[in-house]
PDB file of C-alpha atoms and ligand atoms in Angstrom:
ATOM      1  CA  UNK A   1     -42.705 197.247  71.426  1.00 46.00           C
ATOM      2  CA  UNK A   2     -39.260 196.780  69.510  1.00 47.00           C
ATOM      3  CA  UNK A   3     -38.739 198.233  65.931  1.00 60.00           C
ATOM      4  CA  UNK A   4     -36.691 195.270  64.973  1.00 83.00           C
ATOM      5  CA  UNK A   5     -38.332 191.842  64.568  1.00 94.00           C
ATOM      6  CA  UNK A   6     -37.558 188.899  66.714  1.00 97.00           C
ATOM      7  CA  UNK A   7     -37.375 185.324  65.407  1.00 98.00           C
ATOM      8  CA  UNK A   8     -38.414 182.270  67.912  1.00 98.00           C
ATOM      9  CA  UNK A   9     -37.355 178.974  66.547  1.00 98.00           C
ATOM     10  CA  UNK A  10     -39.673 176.362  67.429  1.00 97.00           C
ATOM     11  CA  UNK A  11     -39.627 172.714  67.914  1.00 96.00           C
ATOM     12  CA  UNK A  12     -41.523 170.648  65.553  1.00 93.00           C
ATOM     13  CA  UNK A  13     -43.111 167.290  66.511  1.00 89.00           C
ATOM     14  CA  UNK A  14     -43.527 166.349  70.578  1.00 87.00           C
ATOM     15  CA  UNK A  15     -42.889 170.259  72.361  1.00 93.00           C
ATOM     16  CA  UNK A  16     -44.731 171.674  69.906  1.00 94.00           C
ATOM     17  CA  UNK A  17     -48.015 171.937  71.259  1.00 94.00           C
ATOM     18  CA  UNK A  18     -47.241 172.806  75.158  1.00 96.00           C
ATOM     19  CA  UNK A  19     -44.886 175.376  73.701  1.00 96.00           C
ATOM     20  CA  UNK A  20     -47.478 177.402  71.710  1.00 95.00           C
ATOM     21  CA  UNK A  21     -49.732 176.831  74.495  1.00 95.00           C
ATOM     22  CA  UNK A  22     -47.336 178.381  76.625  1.00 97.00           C
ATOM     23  CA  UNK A  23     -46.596 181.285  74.407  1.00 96.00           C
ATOM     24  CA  UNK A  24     -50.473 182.191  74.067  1.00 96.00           C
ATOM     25  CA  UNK A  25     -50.629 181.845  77.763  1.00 96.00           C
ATOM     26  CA  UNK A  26     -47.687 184.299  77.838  1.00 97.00           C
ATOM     27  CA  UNK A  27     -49.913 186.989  75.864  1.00 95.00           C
ATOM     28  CA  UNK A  28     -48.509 186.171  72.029  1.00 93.00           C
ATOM     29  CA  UNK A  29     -51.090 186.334  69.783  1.00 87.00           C
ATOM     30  CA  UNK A  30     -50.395 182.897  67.735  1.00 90.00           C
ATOM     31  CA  UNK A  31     -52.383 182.810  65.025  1.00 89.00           C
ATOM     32  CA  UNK A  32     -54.063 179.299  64.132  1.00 88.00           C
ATOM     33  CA  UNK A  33     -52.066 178.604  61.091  1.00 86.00           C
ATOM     34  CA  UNK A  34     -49.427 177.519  63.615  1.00 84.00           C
ATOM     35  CA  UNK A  35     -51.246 174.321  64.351  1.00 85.00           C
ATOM     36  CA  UNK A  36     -52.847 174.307  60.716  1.00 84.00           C
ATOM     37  CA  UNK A  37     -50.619 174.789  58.231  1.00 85.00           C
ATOM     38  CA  UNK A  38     -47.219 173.414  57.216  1.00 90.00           C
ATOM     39  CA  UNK A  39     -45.904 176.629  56.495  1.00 92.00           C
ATOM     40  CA  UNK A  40     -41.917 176.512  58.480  1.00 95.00           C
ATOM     41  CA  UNK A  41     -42.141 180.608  58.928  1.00 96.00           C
ATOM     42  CA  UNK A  42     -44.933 182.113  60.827  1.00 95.00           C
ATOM     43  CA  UNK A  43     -44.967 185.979  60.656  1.00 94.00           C
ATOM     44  CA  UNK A  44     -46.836 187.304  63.495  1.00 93.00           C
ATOM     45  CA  UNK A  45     -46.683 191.190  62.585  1.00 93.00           C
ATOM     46  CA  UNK A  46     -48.820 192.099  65.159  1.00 91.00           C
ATOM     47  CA  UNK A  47     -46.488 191.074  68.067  1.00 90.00           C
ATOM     48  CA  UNK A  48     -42.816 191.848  65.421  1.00 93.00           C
ATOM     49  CA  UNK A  49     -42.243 188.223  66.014  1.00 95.00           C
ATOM     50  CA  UNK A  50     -41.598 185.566  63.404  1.00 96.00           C
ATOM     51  CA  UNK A  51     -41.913 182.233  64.404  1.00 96.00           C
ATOM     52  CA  UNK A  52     -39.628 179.404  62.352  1.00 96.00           C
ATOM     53  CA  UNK A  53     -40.435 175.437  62.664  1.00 96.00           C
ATOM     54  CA  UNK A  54     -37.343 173.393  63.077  1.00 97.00           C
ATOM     55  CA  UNK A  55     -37.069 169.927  63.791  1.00 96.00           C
ATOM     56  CA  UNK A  56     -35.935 169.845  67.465  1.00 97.00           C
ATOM     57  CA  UNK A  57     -32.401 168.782  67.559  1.00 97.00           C
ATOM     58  CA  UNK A  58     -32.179 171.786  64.840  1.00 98.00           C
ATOM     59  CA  UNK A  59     -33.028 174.466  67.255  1.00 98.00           C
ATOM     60  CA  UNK A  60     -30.193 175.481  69.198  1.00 98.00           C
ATOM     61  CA  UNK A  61     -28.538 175.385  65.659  1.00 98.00           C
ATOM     62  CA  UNK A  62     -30.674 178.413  64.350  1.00 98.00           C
ATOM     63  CA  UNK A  63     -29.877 180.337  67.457  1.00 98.00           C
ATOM     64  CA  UNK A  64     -26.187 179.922  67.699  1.00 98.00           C
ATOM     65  CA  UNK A  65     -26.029 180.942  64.306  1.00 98.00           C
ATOM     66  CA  UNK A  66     -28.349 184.015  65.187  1.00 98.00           C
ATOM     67  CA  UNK A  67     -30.828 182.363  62.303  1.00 98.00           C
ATOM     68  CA  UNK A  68     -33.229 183.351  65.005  1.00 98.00           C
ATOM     69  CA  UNK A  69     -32.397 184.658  68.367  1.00 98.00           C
ATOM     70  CA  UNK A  70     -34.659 182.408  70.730  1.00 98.00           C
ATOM     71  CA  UNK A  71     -36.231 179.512  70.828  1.00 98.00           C
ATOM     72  CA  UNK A  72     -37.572 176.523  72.626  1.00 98.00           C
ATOM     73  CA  UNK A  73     -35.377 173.307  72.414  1.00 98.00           C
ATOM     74  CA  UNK A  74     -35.125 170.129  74.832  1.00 98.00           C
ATOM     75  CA  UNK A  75     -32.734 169.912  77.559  1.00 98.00           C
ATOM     76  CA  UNK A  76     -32.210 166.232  75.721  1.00 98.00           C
ATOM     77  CA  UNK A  77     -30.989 168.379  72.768  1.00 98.00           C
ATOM     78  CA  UNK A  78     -29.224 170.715  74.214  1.00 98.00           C
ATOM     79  CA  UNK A  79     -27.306 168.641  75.883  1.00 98.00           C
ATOM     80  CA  UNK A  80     -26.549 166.139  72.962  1.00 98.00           C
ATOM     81  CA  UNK A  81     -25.830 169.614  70.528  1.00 97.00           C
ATOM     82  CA  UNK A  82     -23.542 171.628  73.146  1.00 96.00           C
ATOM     83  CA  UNK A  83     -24.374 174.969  71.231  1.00 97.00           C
ATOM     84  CA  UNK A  84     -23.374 178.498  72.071  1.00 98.00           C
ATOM     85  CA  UNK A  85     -26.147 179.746  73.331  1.00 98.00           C
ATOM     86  CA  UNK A  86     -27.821 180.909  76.725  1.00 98.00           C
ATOM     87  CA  UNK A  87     -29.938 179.058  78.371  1.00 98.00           C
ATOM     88  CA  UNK A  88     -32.294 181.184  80.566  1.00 98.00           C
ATOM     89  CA  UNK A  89     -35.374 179.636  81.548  1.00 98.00           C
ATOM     90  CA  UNK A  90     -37.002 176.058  81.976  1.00 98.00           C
ATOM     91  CA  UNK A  91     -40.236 176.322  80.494  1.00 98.00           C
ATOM     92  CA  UNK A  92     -41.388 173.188  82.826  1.00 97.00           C
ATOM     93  CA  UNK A  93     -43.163 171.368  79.741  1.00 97.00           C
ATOM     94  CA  UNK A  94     -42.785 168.241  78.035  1.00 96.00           C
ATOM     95  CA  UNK A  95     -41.651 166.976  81.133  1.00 97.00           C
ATOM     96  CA  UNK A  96     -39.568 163.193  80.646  1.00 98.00           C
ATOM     97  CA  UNK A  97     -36.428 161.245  81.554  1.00 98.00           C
ATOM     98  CA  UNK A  98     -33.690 159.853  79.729  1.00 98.00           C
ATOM     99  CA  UNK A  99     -33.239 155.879  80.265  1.00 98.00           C
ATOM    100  CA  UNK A 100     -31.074 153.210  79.261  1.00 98.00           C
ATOM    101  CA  UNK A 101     -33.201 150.089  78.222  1.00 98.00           C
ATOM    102  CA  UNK A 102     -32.709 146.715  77.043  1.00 98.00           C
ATOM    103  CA  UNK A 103     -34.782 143.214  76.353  1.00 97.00           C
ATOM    104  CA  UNK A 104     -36.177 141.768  79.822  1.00 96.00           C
ATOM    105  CA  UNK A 105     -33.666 138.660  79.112  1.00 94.00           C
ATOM    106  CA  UNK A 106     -30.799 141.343  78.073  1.00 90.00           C
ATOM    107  CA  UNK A 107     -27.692 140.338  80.330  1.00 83.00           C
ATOM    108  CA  UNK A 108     -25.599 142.498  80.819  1.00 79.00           C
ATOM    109  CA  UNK A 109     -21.738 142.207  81.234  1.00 74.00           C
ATOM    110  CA  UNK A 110     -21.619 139.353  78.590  1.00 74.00           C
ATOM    111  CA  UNK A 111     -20.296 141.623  75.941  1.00 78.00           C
ATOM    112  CA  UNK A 112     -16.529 143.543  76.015  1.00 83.00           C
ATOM    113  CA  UNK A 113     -17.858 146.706  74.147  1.00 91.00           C
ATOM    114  CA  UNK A 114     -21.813 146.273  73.827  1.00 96.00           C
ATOM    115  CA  UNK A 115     -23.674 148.047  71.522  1.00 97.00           C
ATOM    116  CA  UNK A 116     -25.632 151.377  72.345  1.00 98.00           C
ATOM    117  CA  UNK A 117     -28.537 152.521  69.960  1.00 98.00           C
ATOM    118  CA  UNK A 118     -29.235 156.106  70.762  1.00 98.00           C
ATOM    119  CA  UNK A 119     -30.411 159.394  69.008  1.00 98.00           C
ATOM    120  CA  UNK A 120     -27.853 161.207  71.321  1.00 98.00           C
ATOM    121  CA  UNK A 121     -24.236 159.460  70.999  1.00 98.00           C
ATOM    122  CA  UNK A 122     -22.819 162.535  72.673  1.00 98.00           C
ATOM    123  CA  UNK A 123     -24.619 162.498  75.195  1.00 98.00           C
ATOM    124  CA  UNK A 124     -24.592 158.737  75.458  1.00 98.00           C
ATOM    125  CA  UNK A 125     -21.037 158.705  75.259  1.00 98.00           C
ATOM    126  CA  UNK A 126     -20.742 160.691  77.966  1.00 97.00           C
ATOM    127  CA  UNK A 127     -22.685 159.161  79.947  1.00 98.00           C
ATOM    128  CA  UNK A 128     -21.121 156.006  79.857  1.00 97.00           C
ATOM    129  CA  UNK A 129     -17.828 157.508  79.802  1.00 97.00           C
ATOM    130  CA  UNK A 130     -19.134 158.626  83.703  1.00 97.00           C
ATOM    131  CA  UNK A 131     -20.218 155.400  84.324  1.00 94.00           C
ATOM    132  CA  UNK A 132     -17.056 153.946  83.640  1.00 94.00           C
ATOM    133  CA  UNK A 133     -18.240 151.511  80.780  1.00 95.00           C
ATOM    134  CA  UNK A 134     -16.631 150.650  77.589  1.00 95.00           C
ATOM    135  CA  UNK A 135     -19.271 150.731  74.330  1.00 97.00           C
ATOM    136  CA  UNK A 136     -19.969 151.095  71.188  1.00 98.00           C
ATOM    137  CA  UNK A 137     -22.166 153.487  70.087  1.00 98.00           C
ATOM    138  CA  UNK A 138     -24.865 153.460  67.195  1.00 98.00           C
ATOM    139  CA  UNK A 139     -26.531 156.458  66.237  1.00 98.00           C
ATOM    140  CA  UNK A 140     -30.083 156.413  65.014  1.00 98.00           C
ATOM    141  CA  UNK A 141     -32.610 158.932  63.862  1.00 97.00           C
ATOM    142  CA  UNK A 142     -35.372 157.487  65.202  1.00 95.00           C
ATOM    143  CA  UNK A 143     -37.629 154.619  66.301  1.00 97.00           C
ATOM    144  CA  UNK A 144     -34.865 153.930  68.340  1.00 98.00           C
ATOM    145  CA  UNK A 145     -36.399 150.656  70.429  1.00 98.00           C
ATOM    146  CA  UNK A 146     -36.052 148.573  67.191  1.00 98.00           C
ATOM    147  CA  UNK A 147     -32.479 148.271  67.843  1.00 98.00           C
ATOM    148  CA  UNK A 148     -32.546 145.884  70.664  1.00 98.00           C
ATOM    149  CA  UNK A 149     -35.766 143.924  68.888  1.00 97.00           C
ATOM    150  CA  UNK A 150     -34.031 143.536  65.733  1.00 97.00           C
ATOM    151  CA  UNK A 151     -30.628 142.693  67.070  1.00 96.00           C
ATOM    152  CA  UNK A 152     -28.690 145.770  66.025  1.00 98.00           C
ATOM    153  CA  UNK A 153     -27.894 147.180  69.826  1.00 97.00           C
ATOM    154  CA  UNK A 154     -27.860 145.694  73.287  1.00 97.00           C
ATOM    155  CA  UNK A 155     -29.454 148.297  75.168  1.00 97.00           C
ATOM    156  CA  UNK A 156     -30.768 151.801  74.151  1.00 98.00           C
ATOM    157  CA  UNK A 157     -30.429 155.703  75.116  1.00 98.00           C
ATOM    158  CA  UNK A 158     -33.574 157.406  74.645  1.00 98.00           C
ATOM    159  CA  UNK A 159     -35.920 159.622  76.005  1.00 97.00           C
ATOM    160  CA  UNK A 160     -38.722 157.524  78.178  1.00 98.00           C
ATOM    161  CA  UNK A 161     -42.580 159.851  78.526  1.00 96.00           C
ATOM    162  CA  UNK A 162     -45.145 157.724  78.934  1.00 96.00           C
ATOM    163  CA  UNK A 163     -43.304 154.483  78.385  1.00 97.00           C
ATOM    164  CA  UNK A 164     -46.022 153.504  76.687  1.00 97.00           C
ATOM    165  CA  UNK A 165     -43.392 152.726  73.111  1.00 97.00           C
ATOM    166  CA  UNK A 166     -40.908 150.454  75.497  1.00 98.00           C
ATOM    167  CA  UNK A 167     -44.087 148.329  77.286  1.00 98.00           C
ATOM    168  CA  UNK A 168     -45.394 148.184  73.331  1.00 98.00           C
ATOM    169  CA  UNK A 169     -42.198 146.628  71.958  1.00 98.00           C
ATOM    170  CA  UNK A 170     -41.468 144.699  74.450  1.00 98.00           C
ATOM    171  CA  UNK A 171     -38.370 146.119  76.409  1.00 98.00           C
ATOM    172  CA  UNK A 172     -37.345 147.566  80.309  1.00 98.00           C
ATOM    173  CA  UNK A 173     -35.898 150.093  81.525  1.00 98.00           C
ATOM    174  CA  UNK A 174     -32.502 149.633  83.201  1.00 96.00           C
ATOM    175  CA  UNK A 175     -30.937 152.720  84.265  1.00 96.00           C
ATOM    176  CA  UNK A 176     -32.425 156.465  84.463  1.00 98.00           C
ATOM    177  CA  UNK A 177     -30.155 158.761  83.651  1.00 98.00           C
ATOM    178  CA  UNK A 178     -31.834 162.318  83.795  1.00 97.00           C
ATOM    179  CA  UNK A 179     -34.759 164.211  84.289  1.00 98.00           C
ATOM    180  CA  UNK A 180     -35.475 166.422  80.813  1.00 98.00           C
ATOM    181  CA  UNK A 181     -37.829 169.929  80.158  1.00 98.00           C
ATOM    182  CA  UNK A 182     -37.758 172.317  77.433  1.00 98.00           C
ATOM    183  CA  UNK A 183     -35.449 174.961  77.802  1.00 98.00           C
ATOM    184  CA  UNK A 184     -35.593 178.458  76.401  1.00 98.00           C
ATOM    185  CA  UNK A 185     -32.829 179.393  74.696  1.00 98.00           C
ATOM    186  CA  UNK A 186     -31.121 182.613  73.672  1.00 98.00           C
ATOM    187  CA  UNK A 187     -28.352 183.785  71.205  1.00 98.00           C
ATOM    188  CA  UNK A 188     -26.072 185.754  73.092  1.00 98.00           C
ATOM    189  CA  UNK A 189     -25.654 188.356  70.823  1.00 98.00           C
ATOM    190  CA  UNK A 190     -28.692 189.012  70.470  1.00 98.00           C
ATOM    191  CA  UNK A 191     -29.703 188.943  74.308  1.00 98.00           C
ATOM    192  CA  UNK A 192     -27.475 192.469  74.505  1.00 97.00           C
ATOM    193  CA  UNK A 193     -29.270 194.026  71.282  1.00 97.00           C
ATOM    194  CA  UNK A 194     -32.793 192.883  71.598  1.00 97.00           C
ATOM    195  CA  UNK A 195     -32.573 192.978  75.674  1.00 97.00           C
ATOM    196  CA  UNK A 196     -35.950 194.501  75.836  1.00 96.00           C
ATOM    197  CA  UNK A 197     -37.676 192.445  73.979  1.00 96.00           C
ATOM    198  CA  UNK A 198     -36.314 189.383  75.289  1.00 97.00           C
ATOM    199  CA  UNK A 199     -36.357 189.985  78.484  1.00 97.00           C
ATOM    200  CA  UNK A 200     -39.602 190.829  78.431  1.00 97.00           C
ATOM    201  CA  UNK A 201     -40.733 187.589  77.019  1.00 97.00           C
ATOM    202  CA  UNK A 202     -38.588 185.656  79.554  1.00 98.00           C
ATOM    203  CA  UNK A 203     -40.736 187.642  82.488  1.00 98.00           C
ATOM    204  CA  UNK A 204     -44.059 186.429  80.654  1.00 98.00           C
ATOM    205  CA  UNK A 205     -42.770 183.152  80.482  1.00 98.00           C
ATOM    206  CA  UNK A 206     -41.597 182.961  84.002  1.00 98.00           C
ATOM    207  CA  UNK A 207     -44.857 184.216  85.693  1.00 98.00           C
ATOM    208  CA  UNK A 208     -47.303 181.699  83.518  1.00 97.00           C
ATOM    209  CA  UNK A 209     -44.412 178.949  84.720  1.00 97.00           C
ATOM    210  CA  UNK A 210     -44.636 180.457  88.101  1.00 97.00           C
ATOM    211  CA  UNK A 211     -48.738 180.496  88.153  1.00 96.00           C
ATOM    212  CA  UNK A 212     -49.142 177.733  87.227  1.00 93.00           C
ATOM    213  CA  UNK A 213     -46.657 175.865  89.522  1.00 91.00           C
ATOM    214  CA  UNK A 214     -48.496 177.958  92.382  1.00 92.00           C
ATOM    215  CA  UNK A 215     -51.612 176.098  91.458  1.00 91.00           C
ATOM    216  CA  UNK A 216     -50.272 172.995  91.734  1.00 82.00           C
TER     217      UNK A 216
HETATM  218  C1  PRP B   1     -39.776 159.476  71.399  1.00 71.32           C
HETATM  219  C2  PRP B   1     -38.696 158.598  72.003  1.00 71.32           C
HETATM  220  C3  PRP B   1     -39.416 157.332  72.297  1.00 71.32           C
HETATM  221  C4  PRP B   1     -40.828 157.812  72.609  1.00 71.32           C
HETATM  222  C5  PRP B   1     -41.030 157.848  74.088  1.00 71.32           C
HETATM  223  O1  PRP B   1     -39.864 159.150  70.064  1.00 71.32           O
HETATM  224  O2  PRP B   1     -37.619 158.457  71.124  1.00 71.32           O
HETATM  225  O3  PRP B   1     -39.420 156.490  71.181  1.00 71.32           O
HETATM  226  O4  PRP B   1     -40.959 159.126  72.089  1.00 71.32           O
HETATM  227  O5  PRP B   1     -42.358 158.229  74.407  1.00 71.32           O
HETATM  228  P1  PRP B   1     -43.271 157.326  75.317  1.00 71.32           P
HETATM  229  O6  PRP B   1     -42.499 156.969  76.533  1.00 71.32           O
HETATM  230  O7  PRP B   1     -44.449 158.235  75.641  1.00 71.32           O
HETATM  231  O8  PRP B   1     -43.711 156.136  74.536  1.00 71.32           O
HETATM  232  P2  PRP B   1     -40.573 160.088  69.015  1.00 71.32           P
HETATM  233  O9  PRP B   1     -42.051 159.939  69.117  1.00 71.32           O
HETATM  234  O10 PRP B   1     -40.064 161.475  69.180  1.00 71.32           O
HETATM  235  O11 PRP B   1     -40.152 159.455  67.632  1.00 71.32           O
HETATM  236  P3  PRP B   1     -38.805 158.846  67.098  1.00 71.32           P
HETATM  237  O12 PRP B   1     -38.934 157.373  67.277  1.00 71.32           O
HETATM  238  O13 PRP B   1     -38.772 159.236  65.679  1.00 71.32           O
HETATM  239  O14 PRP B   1     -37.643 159.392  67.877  1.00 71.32           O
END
């Protein structure tokens, strides 16, 4: 075990719970207060870990800045945030897609610039940069599908699980753009000075990802 402590930053909200699941599955000794309380640091002496909540697009943020020196963010986020930091492993969890979606009576090519609501204008804007397609884009912090409803956007960039929230309000899918996992992430400095340590934890990680695809 290390002297020096290592900080995991941790999603909040949606990867949260397959994440710690993961983790304990990995051997960490998570104590329940991480799915109790509303405390944002978790020390974990035991293990020389501390654990900080973050809201997810937040995450790669903390480890850039060596605030903590892993953690767990989308590949949603990580693409929208373009942070310094390694990437290492896909944790295989919280498995969706990114989609483009509109109203069923949506028509597209009507507009010269039509209006994108998305969470992720970098990543939108890229996108349709690819595609070829002049828009506009809106960025939202949420509850992104009102956009269309409401009249604010024509379609929408978001992330698509169960699409149970597009069926409920109404809209369909019109383009999928990419398949997203969580990621786990690593500040590159402190992948040479805590090596041990986090390599270690990547091996965990990889052979409960590995046993459990095996038993598939
Ligand atoms: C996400 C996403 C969609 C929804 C998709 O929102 O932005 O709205 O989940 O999940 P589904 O396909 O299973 O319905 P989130 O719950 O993170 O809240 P938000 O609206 O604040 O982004």
């Amino acid at each position: 075990m290390s002297k020096e402590c290592l900080t995991v930053a941790m999603p909040k909200g949606r990867i949260f719970e397959e994440a710690v699941e993961l983790l304990r599955e990995a051997g960490y000794p998570l104590p329940p207060e991480f799915e109790d309380s509303r405390k944002l640091i978790i020390e974990v002496p035991e293990a020389k870990m501390r654990f900080i909540l973050a809201k997810p697009m937040d995450v790669p943020t903390y480890v850039e800045h060596g605030a903590a020196d892993v953690g767990v963010a989308g590949k949603d986020v990580m693409i929208e945030e373009k942070r310094d930091v390694y990437e290492v492993l896909d944790l295989k969890i919280s498995a969706c897609y990114m989609a483009v979606a509109a109203l069923p009576t949506y028509n597209r090519g009507c507009e010269v610039a039509p209006k994108i609501a998305s969470k992720y204008p970098n990543l939108a804007s890229e996108y349709f940069r690819e595609q070829g397609e002049q828009v506009e884009i809106i960025k939202l912090n949420g509850s992104i599908e009102l956009a269309p409803i409401i009249g604010l956007a024509d379609r929408i960039v978001d992330i698509v699980s169960t699409g149970q929230t597009l069926k409920e309000n109404g809209l369909v899918e019109v383009e999928t753009m990419m398949p997203i996992t969580s990621r786990f992430i690593v500040n590159p400095v402190s992948y040479r000075t805590k090596s041990t340590d986090i390599d270690d934890m990547v091996d965990r990680l990889a052979d409960v990802i590995d046993a459990k695809e095996r038993s598939l």
